[in-house]
mmCIF file of C-alpha atoms in Angstrom:
data_model
loop_
_atom_site.group_PDB
_atom_site.id
_atom_site.type_symbol
_atom_site.label_atom_id
_atom_site.label_comp_id
_atom_site.label_asym_id
_atom_site.label_seq_id
_atom_site.Cartn_x
_atom_site.Cartn_y
_atom_site.Cartn_z
ATOM 1 C CA MET X 1 28.391 75.215 56.091
ATOM 2 C CA PRO X 2 31.322 73.206 55.270
ATOM 3 C CA GLU X 3 33.246 74.247 58.801
ATOM 4 C CA ALA X 4 30.062 72.945 60.462
ATOM 5 C CA LYS X 5 30.883 69.835 58.928
ATOM 6 C CA LEU X 6 34.498 69.722 59.530
ATOM 7 C CA ALA X 7 34.217 70.602 63.004
ATOM 8 C CA ARG X 8 32.023 68.469 64.458
ATOM 9 C CA GLU X 9 34.119 65.630 62.666
ATOM 10 C CA ALA X 10 36.371 67.020 64.472
ATOM 11 C CA GLU X 11 34.721 66.816 67.475
ATOM 12 C CA ILE X 12 35.303 70.878 67.657
ATOM 13 C CA CYS X 13 32.103 72.956 69.651
ATOM 14 C CA TYR X 14 31.112 75.345 66.918
ATOM 15 C CA ALA X 15 28.746 78.348 66.495
ATOM 16 C CA THR X 16 27.765 80.447 63.603
ATOM 17 C CA VAL X 17 27.940 84.432 64.044
ATOM 18 C CA ALA X 18 26.253 86.465 61.410
ATOM 19 C CA MET X 19 26.328 90.219 60.969
ATOM 20 C CA VAL X 20 23.879 91.884 58.808
ATOM 21 C CA THR X 21 25.965 94.278 56.120
ATOM 22 C CA ASP X 22 22.870 94.952 53.774
ATOM 23 C CA PHE X 23 19.179 96.101 55.108
ATOM 24 C CA ASP X 24 18.002 97.106 51.755
ATOM 25 C CA CYS X 25 18.055 92.856 50.292
ATOM 26 C CA TRP X 26 15.909 91.640 52.876
ATOM 27 C CA HIS X 27 13.960 94.476 54.613
ATOM 28 C CA ASP X 28 11.154 96.076 52.248
ATOM 29 C CA ASP X 29 10.540 99.358 54.227
ATOM 30 C CA HIS X 30 14.698 99.710 54.466
ATOM 31 C CA ASP X 31 15.620 102.358 51.616
ATOM 32 C CA ALA X 32 18.285 101.352 48.995
ATOM 33 C CA VAL X 33 21.491 101.789 50.099
ATOM 34 C CA THR X 34 25.036 102.676 48.820
ATOM 35 C CA VAL X 35 28.309 100.535 48.156
ATOM 36 C CA GLU X 36 29.758 103.419 50.610
ATOM 37 C CA GLN X 37 27.093 102.317 53.078
ATOM 38 C CA VAL X 38 27.670 98.878 52.506
ATOM 39 C CA ILE X 39 31.271 98.727 53.005
ATOM 40 C CA LYS X 40 30.905 101.177 56.331
ATOM 41 C CA VAL X 41 28.857 98.729 58.115
ATOM 42 C CA LEU X 42 31.104 95.891 56.629
ATOM 43 C CA PHE X 43 34.054 98.036 58.986
ATOM 44 C CA GLU X 44 32.223 98.075 61.506
ATOM 45 C CA ASN X 45 30.532 94.649 61.553
ATOM 46 C CA ALA X 46 34.639 93.568 61.634
ATOM 47 C CA ASP X 47 35.391 95.588 64.671
ATOM 48 C CA ARG X 48 32.592 93.504 66.578
ATOM 49 C CA GLY X 49 33.555 90.588 65.608
ATOM 50 C CA ARG X 50 37.262 91.448 66.455
ATOM 51 C CA ALA X 51 35.867 92.519 69.848
ATOM 52 C CA LEU X 52 33.284 89.002 70.161
ATOM 53 C CA ILE X 53 36.545 86.898 69.565
ATOM 54 C CA GLN X 54 38.578 88.711 72.284
ATOM 55 C CA ALA X 55 35.803 88.882 74.808
ATOM 56 C CA LEU X 56 35.219 85.292 73.930
ATOM 57 C CA ALA X 57 38.571 83.774 73.298
ATOM 58 C CA PRO X 58 38.914 83.364 77.755
ATOM 59 C CA LYS X 59 36.348 82.266 78.517
ATOM 60 C CA LEU X 60 36.090 79.591 76.200
ATOM 61 C CA SER X 61 39.686 78.009 77.130
ATOM 62 C CA ALA X 62 39.417 78.665 80.325
ATOM 63 C CA ARG X 63 36.313 76.014 80.666
ATOM 64 C CA ASP X 64 36.818 72.801 82.730
ATOM 65 C CA HIS X 65 33.640 70.804 81.751
ATOM 66 C CA VAL X 66 32.782 68.874 78.620
ATOM 67 C CA CYS X 67 30.494 70.474 76.149
ATOM 68 C CA THR X 68 26.718 69.295 76.896
ATOM 69 C CA GLN X 69 25.767 69.057 73.966
ATOM 70 C CA GLY X 70 28.274 65.947 73.114
ATOM 71 C CA CYS X 71 30.733 67.723 70.502
ATOM 72 C CA HIS X 72 33.510 66.157 72.407
ATOM 73 C CA THR X 73 32.536 62.724 71.855
ATOM 74 C CA SER X 74 30.947 62.922 68.216
ATOM 75 C CA LEU X 75 33.180 60.249 66.423
ATOM 76 C CA ASN X 76 32.188 57.387 69.175
ATOM 77 C CA ASN X 77 30.054 55.941 66.802
ATOM 78 C CA ALA X 78 30.896 57.124 63.325
ATOM 79 C CA LEU X 79 32.985 54.718 62.451
ATOM 80 C CA ILE X 80 31.637 51.948 61.374
ATOM 81 C CA THR X 81 34.789 50.060 59.184
ATOM 82 C CA ALA X 82 36.284 47.520 61.618
ATOM 83 C CA PRO X 83 39.439 48.299 62.891
ATOM 84 C CA GLU X 84 41.346 45.403 60.524
ATOM 85 C CA ALA X 85 39.518 46.324 57.831
ATOM 86 C CA ARG X 86 40.663 50.218 57.545
ATOM 87 C CA ASP X 87 43.680 51.339 55.418
ATOM 88 C CA PRO X 88 46.380 52.000 57.718
ATOM 89 C CA GLY X 89 47.581 55.002 55.140
ATOM 90 C CA ILE X 90 44.327 56.413 55.220
ATOM 91 C CA ALA X 91 43.860 56.325 59.185
ATOM 92 C CA GLU X 92 47.202 58.024 59.785
ATOM 93 C CA ARG X 93 46.463 60.738 57.979
ATOM 94 C CA LEU X 94 43.449 61.381 60.000
ATOM 95 C CA GLN X 95 45.210 60.670 63.343
ATOM 96 C CA ALA X 96 44.599 64.909 63.581
ATOM 97 C CA VAL X 97 40.617 64.976 64.182
ATOM 98 C CA ALA X 98 39.708 61.112 64.527
ATOM 99 C CA GLY X 99 43.224 59.775 66.526
ATOM 100 C CA ARG X 100 40.776 59.065 69.556
ATOM 101 C CA VAL X 101 38.728 56.797 67.866
ATOM 102 C CA LEU X 102 41.385 55.720 66.152
ATOM 103 C CA ALA X 103 43.461 53.723 68.500
#
C-alpha cells in the first residue's frame, strides 16, 4: 500500500475502502461466477464508490478540528538531518509535502 505511506508522509488522513467483486475466489460455499457477473458487480461498486465520495467530501471539507490520530503532525519527528546539513535542492523539491517541517 504505497499510497498509505505517501499519504502519511504528506500528513494526509487516509482510509481504505474495499469492495469485493469476485465472491468465488474466497468463499467456499459460493458457486463459481462468470466474467459478466464480476464486471456487473465491478460497475455497481464503481457507482457505490462515486456515491461514497459525493457523500463524504462535503463532510471532510467542513471539518474544523485536527486529526485525533495525529496525521497532521506525523512529520514532527520524521526529519533527523540537521537543518544545516540538508541539501537545499532536495528541500525545495519537498516543500509541497514537507514544507511545514522544513521551514
